[in-house]
Short mmCIF file of C-alpha atoms (C1' of nucleotides) in Angstrom, two decimals:
data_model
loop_
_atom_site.label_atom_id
_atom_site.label_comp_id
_atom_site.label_asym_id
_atom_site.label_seq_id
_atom_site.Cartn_x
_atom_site.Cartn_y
_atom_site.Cartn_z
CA UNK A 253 0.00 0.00 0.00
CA UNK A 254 1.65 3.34 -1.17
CA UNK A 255 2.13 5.55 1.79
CA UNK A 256 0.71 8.92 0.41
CA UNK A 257 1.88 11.99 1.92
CA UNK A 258 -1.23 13.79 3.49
CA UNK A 259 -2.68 17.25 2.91
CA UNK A 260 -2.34 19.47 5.80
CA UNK A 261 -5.90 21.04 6.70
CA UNK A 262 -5.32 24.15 5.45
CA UNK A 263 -4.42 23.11 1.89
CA UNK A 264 -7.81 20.85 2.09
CA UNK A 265 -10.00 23.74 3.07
CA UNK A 266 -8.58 25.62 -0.16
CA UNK A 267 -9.38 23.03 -2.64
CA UNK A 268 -12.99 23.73 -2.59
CA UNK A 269 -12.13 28.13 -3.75
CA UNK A 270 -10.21 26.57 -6.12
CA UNK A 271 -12.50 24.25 -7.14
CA UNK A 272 -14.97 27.07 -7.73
CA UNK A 273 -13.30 29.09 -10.20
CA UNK A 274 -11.74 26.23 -12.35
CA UNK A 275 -15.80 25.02 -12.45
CA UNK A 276 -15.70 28.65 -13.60
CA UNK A 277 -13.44 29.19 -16.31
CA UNK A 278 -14.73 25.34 -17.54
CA UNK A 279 -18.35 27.20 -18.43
CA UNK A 280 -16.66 29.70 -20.34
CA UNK A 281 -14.85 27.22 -22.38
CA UNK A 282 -11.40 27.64 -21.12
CA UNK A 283 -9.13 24.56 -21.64
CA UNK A 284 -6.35 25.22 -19.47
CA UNK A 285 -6.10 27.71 -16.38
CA UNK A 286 -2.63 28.52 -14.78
CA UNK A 287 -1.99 28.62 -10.98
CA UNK A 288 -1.23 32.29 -11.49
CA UNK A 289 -4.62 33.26 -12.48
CA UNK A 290 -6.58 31.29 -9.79
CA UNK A 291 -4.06 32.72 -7.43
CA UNK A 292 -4.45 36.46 -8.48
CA UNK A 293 -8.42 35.57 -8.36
CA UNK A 294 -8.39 34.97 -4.67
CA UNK A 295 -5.39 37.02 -3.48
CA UNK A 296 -2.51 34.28 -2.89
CA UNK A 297 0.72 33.13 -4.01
CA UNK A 298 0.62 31.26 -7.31
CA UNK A 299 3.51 28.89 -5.70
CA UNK A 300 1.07 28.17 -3.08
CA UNK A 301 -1.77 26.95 -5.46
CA UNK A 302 0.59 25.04 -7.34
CA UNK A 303 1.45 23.25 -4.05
CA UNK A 304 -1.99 22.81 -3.12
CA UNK A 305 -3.26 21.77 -6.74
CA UNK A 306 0.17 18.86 -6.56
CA UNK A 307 -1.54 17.29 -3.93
CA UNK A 308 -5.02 16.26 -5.91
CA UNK A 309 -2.25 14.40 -8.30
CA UNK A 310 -3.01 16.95 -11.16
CA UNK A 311 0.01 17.51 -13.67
CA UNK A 312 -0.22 20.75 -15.39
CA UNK A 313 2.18 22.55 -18.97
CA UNK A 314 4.81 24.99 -18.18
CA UNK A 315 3.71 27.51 -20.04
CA UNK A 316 0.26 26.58 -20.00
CA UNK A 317 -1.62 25.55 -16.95
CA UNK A 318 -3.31 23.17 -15.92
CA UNK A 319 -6.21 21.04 -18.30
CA UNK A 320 -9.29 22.42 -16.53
CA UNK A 321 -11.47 19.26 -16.96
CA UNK A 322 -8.76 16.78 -16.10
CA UNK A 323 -8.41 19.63 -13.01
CA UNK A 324 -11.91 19.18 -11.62
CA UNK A 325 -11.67 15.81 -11.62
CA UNK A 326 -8.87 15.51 -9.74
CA UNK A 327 -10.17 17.62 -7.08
CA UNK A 328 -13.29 16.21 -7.06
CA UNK A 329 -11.74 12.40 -6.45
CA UNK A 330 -9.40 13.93 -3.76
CA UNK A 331 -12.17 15.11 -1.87
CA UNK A 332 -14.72 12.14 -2.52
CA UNK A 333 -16.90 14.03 -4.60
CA UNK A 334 -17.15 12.51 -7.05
CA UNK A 335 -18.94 9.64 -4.91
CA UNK A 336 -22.48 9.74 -3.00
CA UNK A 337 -22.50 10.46 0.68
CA UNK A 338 -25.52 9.03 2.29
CA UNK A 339 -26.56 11.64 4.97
CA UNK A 340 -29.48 12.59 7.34
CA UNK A 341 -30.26 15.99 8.79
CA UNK A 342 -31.07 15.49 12.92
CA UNK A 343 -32.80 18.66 14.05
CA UNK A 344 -34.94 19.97 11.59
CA UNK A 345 -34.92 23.69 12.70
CA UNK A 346 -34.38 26.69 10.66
CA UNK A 347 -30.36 25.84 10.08
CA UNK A 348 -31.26 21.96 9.70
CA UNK A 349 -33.62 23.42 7.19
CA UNK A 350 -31.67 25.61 5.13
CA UNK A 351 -28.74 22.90 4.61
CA UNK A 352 -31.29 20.89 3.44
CA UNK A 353 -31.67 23.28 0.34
CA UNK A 354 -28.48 24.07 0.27
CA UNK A 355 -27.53 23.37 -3.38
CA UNK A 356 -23.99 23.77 -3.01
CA UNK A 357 -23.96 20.35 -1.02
CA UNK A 358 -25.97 18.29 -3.68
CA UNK A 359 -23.68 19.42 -6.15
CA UNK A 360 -20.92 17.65 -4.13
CA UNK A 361 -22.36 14.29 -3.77
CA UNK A 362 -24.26 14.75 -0.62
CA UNK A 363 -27.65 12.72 -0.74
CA UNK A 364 -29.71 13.96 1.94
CA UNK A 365 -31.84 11.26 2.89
CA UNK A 366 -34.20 12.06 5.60
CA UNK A 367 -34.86 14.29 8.65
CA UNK A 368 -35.60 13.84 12.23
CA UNK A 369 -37.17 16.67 14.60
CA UNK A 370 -39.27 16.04 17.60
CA UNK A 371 -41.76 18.45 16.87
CA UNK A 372 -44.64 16.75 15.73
CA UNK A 373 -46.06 19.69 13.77
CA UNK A 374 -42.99 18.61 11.42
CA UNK A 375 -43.52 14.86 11.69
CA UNK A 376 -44.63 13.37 7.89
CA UNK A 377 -44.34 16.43 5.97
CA UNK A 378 -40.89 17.12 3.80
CA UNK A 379 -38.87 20.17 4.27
CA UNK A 380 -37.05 20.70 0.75
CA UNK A 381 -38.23 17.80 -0.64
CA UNK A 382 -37.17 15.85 2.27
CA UNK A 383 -39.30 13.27 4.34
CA UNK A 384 -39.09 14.73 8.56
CA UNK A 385 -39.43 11.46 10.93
CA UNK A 386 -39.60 11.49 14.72
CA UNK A 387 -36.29 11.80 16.56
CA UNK A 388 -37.61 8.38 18.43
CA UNK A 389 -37.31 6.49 14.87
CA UNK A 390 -33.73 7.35 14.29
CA UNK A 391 -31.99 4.01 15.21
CA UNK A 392 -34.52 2.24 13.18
CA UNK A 393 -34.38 5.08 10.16
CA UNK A 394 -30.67 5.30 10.07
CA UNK A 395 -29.87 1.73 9.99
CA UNK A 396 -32.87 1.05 7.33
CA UNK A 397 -31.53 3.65 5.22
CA UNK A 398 -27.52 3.10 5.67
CA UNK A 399 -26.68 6.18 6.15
CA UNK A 400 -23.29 7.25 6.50
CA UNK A 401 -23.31 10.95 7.97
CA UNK A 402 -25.33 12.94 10.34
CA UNK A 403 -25.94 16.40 10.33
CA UNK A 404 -26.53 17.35 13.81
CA UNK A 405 -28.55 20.67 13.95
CA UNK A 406 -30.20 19.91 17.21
CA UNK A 407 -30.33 22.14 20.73
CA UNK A 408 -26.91 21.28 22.53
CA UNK A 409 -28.29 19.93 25.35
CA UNK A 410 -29.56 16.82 23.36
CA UNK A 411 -26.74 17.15 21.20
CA UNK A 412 -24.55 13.83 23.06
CA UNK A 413 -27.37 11.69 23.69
CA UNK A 414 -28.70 11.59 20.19
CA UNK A 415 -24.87 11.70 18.65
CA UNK A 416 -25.06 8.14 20.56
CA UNK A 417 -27.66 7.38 19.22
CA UNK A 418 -26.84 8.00 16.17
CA UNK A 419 -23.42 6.10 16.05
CA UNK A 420 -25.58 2.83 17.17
CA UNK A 421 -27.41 2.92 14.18
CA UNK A 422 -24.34 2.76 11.99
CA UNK A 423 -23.34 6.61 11.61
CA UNK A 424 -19.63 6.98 11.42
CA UNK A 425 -18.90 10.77 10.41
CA UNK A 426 -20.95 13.23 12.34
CA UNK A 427 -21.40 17.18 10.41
CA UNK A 428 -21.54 19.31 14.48
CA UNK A 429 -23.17 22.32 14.07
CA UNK A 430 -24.45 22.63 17.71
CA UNK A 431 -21.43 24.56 20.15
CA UNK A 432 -21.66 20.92 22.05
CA UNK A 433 -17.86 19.12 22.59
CA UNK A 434 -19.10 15.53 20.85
CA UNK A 435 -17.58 12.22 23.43
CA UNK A 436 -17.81 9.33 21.17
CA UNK A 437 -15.49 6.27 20.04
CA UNK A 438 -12.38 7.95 18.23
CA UNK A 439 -13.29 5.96 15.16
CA UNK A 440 -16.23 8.47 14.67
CA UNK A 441 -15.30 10.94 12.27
CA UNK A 442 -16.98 14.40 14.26
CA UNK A 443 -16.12 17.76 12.11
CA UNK A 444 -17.42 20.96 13.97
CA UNK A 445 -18.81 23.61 12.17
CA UNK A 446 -18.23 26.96 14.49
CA UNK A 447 -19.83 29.74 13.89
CA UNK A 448 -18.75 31.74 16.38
CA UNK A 449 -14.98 31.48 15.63
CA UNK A 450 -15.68 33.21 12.33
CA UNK A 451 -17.76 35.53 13.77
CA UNK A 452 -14.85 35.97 16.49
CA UNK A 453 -12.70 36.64 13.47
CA UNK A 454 -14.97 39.08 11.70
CA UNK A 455 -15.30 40.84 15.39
CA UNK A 456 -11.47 41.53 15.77
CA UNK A 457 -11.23 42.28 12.62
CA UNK A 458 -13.60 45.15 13.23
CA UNK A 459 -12.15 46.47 15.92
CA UNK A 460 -8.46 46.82 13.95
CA UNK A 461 -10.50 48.64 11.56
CA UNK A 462 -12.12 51.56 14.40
CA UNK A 463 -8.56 51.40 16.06
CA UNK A 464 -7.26 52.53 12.94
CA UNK A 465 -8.76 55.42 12.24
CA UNK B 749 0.15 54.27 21.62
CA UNK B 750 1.31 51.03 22.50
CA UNK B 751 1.80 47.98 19.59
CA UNK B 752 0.47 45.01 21.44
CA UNK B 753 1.68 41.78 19.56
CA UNK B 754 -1.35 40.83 17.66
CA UNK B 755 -3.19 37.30 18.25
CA UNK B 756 -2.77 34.84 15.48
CA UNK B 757 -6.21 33.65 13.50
CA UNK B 758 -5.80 29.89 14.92
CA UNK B 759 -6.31 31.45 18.74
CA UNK B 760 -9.20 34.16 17.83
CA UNK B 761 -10.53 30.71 16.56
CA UNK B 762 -10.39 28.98 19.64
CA UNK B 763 -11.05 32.06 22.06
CA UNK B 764 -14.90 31.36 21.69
CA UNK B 765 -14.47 27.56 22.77
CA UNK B 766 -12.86 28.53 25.96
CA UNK B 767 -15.63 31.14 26.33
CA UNK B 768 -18.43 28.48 26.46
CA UNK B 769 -16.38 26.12 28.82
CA UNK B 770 -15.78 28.70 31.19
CA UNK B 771 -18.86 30.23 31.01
CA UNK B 772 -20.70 26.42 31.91
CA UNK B 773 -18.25 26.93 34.78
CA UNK B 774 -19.25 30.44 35.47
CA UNK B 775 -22.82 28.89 36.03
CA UNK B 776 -21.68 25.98 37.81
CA UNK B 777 -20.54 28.57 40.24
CA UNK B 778 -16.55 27.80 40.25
CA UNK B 779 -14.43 30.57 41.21
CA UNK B 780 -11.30 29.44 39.19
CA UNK B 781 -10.56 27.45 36.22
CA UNK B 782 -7.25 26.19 35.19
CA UNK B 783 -5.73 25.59 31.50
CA UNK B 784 -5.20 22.00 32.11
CA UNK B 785 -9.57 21.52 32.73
CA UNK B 786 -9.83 23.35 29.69
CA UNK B 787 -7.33 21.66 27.62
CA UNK B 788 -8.67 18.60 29.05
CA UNK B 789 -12.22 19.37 27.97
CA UNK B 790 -11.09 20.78 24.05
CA UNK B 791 -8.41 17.88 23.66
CA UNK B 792 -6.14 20.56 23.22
CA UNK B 793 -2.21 20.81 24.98
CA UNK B 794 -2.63 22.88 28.27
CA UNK B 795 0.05 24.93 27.21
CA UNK B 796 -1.41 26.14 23.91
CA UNK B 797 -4.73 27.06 25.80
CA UNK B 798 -2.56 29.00 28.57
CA UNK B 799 -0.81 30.88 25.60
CA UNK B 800 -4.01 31.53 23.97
CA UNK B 801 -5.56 32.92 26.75
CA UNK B 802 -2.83 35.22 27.88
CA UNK B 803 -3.56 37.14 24.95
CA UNK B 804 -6.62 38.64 26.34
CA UNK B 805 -4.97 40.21 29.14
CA UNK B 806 -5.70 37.90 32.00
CA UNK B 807 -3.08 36.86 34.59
CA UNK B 808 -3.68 33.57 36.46
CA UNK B 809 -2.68 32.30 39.52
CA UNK B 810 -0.37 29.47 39.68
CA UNK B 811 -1.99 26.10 41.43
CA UNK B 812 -5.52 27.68 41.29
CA UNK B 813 -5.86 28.63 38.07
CA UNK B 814 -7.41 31.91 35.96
CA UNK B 815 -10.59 33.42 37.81
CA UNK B 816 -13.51 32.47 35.95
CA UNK B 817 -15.55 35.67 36.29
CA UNK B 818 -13.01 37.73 35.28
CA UNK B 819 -11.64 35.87 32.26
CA UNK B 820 -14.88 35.86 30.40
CA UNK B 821 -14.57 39.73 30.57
CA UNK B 822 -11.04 39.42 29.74
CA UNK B 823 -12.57 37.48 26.13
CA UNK B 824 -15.31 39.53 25.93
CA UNK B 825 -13.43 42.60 26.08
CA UNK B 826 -10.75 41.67 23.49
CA UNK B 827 -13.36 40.19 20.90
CA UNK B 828 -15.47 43.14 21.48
CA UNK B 829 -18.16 41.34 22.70
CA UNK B 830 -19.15 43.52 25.72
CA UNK B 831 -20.23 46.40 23.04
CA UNK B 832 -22.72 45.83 20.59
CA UNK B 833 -22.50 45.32 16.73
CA UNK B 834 -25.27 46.74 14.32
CA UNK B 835 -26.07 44.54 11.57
CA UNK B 836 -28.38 43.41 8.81
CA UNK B 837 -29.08 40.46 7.02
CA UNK B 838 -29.11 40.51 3.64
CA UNK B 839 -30.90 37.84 1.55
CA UNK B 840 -33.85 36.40 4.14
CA UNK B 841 -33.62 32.83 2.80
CA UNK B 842 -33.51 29.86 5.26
CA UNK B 843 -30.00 30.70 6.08
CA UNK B 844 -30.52 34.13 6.40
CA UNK B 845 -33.48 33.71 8.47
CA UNK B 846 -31.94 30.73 10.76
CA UNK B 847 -29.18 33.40 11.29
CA UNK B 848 -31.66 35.76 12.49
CA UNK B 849 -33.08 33.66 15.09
CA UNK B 850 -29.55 32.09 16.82
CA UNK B 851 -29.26 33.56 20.42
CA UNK B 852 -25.32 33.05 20.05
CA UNK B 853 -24.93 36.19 18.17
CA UNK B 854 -27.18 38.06 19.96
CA UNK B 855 -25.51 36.96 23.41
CA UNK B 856 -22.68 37.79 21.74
CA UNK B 857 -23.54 40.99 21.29
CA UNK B 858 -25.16 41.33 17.74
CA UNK B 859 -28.45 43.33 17.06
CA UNK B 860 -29.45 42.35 14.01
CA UNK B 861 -31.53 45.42 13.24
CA UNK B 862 -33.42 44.89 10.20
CA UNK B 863 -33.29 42.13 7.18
CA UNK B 864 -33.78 42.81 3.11
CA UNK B 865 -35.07 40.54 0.25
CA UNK B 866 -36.81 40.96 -3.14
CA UNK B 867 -39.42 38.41 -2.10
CA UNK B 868 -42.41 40.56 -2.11
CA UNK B 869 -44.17 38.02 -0.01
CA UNK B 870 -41.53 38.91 2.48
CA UNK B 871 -41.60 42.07 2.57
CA UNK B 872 -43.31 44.34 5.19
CA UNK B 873 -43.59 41.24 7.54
CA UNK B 874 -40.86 39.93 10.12
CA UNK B 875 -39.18 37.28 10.59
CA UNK B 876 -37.80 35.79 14.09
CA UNK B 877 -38.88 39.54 14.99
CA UNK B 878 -36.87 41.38 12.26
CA UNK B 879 -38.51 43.36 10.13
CA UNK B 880 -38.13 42.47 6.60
CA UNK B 881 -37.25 45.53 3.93
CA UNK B 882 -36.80 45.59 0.28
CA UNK B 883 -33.82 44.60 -1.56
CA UNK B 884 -34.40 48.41 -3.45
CA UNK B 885 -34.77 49.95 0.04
CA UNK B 886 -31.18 48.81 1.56
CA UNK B 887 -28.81 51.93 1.02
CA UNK B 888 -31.35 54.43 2.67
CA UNK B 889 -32.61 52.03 5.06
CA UNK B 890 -28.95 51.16 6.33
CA UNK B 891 -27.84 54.48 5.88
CA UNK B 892 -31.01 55.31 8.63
CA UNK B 893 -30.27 52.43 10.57
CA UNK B 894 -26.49 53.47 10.81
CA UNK B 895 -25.48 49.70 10.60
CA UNK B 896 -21.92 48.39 11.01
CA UNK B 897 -22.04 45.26 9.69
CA UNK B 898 -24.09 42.91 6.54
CA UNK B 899 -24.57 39.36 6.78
CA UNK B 900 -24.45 38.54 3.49
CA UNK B 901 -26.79 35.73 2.15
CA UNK B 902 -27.83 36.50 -0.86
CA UNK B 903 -27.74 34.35 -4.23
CA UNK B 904 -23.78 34.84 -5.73
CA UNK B 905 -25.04 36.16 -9.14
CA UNK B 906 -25.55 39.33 -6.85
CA UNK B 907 -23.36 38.88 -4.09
CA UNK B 908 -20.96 41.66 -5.75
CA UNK B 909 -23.51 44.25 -6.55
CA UNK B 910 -25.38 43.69 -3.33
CA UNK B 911 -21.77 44.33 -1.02
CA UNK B 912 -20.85 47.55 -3.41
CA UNK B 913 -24.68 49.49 -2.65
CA UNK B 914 -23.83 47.92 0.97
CA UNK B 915 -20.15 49.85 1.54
CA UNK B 916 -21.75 53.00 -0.27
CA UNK B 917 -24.50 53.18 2.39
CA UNK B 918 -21.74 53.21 5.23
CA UNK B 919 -21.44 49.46 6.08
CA UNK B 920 -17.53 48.59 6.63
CA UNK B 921 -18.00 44.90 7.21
CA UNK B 922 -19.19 42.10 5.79
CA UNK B 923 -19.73 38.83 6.75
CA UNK B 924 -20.06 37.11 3.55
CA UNK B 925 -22.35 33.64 3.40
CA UNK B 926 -21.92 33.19 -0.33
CA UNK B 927 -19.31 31.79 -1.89
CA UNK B 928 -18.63 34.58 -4.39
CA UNK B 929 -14.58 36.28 -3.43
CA UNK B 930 -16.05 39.87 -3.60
CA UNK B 931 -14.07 42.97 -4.88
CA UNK B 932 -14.43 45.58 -2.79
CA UNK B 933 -12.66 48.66 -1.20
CA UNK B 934 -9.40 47.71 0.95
CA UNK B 935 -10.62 49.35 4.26
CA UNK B 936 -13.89 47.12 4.37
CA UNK B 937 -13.42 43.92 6.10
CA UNK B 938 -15.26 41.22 4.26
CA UNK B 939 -15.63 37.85 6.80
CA UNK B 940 -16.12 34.53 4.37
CA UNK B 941 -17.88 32.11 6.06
CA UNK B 942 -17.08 28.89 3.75
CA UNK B 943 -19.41 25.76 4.33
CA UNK B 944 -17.86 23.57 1.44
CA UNK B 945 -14.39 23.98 3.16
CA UNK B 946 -15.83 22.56 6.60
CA UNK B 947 -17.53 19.76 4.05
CA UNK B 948 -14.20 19.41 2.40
CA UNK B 949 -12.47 18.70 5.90
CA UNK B 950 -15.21 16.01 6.60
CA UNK B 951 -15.07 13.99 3.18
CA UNK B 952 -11.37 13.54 3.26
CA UNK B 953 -11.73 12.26 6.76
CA UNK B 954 -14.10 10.01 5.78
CA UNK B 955 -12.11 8.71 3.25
CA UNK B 956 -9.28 8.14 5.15
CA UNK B 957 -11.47 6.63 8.21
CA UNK B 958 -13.00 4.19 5.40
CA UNK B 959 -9.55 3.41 3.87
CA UNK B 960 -8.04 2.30 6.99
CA UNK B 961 -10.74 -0.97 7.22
"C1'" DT C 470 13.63 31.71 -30.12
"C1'" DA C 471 11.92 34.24 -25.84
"C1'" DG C 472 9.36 34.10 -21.97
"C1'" DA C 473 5.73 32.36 -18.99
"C1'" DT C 474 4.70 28.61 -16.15
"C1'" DT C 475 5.41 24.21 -13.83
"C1'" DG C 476 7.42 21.38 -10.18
"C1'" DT C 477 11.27 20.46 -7.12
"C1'" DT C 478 14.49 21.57 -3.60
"C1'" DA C 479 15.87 24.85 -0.08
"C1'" DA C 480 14.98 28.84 3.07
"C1'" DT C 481 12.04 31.35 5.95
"C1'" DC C 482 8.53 32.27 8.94
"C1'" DG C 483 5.34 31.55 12.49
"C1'" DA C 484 2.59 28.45 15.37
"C1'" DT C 485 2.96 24.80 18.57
"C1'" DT C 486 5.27 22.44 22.03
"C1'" DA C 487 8.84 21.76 25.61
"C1'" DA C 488 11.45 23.10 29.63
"C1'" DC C 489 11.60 25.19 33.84
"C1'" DA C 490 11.81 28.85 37.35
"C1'" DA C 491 8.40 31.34 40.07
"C1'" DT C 492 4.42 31.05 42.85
"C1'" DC C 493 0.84 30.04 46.12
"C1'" DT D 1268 6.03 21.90 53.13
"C1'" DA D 1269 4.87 19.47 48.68
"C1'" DG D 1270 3.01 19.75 44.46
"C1'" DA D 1271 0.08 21.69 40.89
"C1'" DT D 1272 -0.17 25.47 37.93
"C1'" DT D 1273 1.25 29.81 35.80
"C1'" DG D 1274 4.07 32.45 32.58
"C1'" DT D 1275 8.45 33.05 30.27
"C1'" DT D 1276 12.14 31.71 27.34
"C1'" DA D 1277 13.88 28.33 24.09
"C1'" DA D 1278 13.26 24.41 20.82
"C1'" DT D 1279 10.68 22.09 17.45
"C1'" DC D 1280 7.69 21.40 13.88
"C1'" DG D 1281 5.22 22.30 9.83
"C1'" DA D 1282 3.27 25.56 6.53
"C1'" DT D 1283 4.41 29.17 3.49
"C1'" DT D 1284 7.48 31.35 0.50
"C1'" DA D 1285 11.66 31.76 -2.39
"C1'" DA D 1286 14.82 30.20 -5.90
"C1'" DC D 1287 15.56 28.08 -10.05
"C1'" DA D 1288 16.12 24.38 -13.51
"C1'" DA D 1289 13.06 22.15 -16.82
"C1'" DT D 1290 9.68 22.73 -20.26
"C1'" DC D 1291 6.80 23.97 -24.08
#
DNA sequence: TAGATTGTTAATCGATTAACAATC
DNA sequence: TAGATTGTTAATCGATTAACAATC
């Protein structure tokens, strides 16, 4: 088994920008893009794209840049997107709600299967297109319909039981969007999503700016 | 005026996790805290959180630890989150709206003050208690409103027209929801809050977790 | 050809971690 | 006192950036 060297996290997290605008110049017909462009289009060094583009396996032209077709799909297979994730969406409040017609996500191979809430008033109906079930049905759900990932949208003081619950059924990746510290088995895969660190970073960022003056 | 040594973006990022820890504390009623608890709770190295939090100003005392009370003002005070912020949100969608109903930001000190969309079936009503403008309406409306700051979720086709009307009615900040890199003056500080980076991070870690068998 | 761009190897920079004296 | 914890100074680690030969 070849021993690949990994991606550090913050080369991963700029695939996706990069991702955008090759998608980009592909609509307008372009065949190849260069490293310089896409670097000058979100404000970094070229030599740092053409790091972070190496890693996805992608061989590009001196001279000419990289085949912008051939370039998606590199990306695209270095971040599994090119394959179906199996997910459900646990919490099916206003943020539970709007990532279930979030586009973007579709786009990317996310199949979102089903909901859970335990408001009844939501019980039956679909949100987006997609079916709501009670949270009591999730272990039975989840296992019936395989799925692989949770998005956990629920009130954080639920927000361990039902991440237990979850990983029962089968779940082994877990999408945290509640401010809730996940304890489960270290072979669950748990990503946070934090709001509040960007907004901490948009709030010191603002006060630099009225310091300035 | 004194240059104090400015805080790196990885420990702004992790300021608001040792916020919520020590505020559960704060309402637990513990007097002191120390970095190891913390570090303990975050999986984090004790010394990392000790050097993260001596950024804010506070001094601890050795074998007791930092007093709790105290260093919440201590992160309050140096992510501005003892004053309030004036914003809008701009595109009322789902995400827009979920973002207008999360008490985080408004414990955190946000007022969201008002909200725009072309919808006309939105407009004139509120939602989560925020009135609900139109889209036309925005630079004299913000201009009135005197608004710092626009949460930004509007479709990308108009991200970049939407932000330009936004900085021309006063608004120096931007916390941008869409995943459009917009062009605008130096001196405004434009947030990106990036969703497919977070889903980037997950997807290669489910790769790997499924790879390892 | 001339010159822009790639990809590799080396240098730099900055964040994390380690070591340890000071402290209560 | 003994021992846990802070805060400072130094060492390490890894990401970014620079330099440059190879290429078309």
């Amino acid at each position: 088994m070849k021993t690949k060297k990994l991606a550090s996290v913050p080369t991963i997290k700029r695939l996706p920008l990069y991702l955008q605008i090759v998608e980009n110049a592909h609509k307008e017909g372009k065949e190849f893009i260069s490293g310089t462009i896409i670097a000058e289009e979100l404000e970094l060094e070229p030599i740092q794209v053409r790091k972070d583009l190496a890693i996805t396996g992608i061989v590009g032209r001196p001279r000419i840049g990289f085949p912008v077709a051939q370039l998606i799909t590199c990306i695209h297979e270095f971040l599994l997107w090119d394959k179906e994730h199996s997910a459900i969406v646990v919490g099916a409040g206003s943020l539970g709600s709007a990532l279930m017609g979030y586009d973007e996500l579709k786009k990317r191979g996310m199949r979102i299967q089903a909901a859970f809430d335990s408001d009844p008033a939501k019980i039956g109906r679909t949100i987006n297109g997609v079916p709501v079930f009670a949270m009591n049905d999730i272990a039975q759900e989840a296992s019936r319909l395989g799925s692989e990932l949770a998005i956990l949208t629920v009130p954080p003081d639920v927000a361990q039981t039902v991440a237990e619950q979850l990983t029962s059924a089968g779940i082994y990746a877990i999408w945290n969007f509640t401010n809730t510290k996940l304890k489960l088995d270290e072979d669950i895969v748990v990503q946070r999503e934090d709001l509040s660190s960007g907004y901490a970073m948009l709030s010191v960022r603002m006060k630099l700016r009225l310091n300035q003056t």
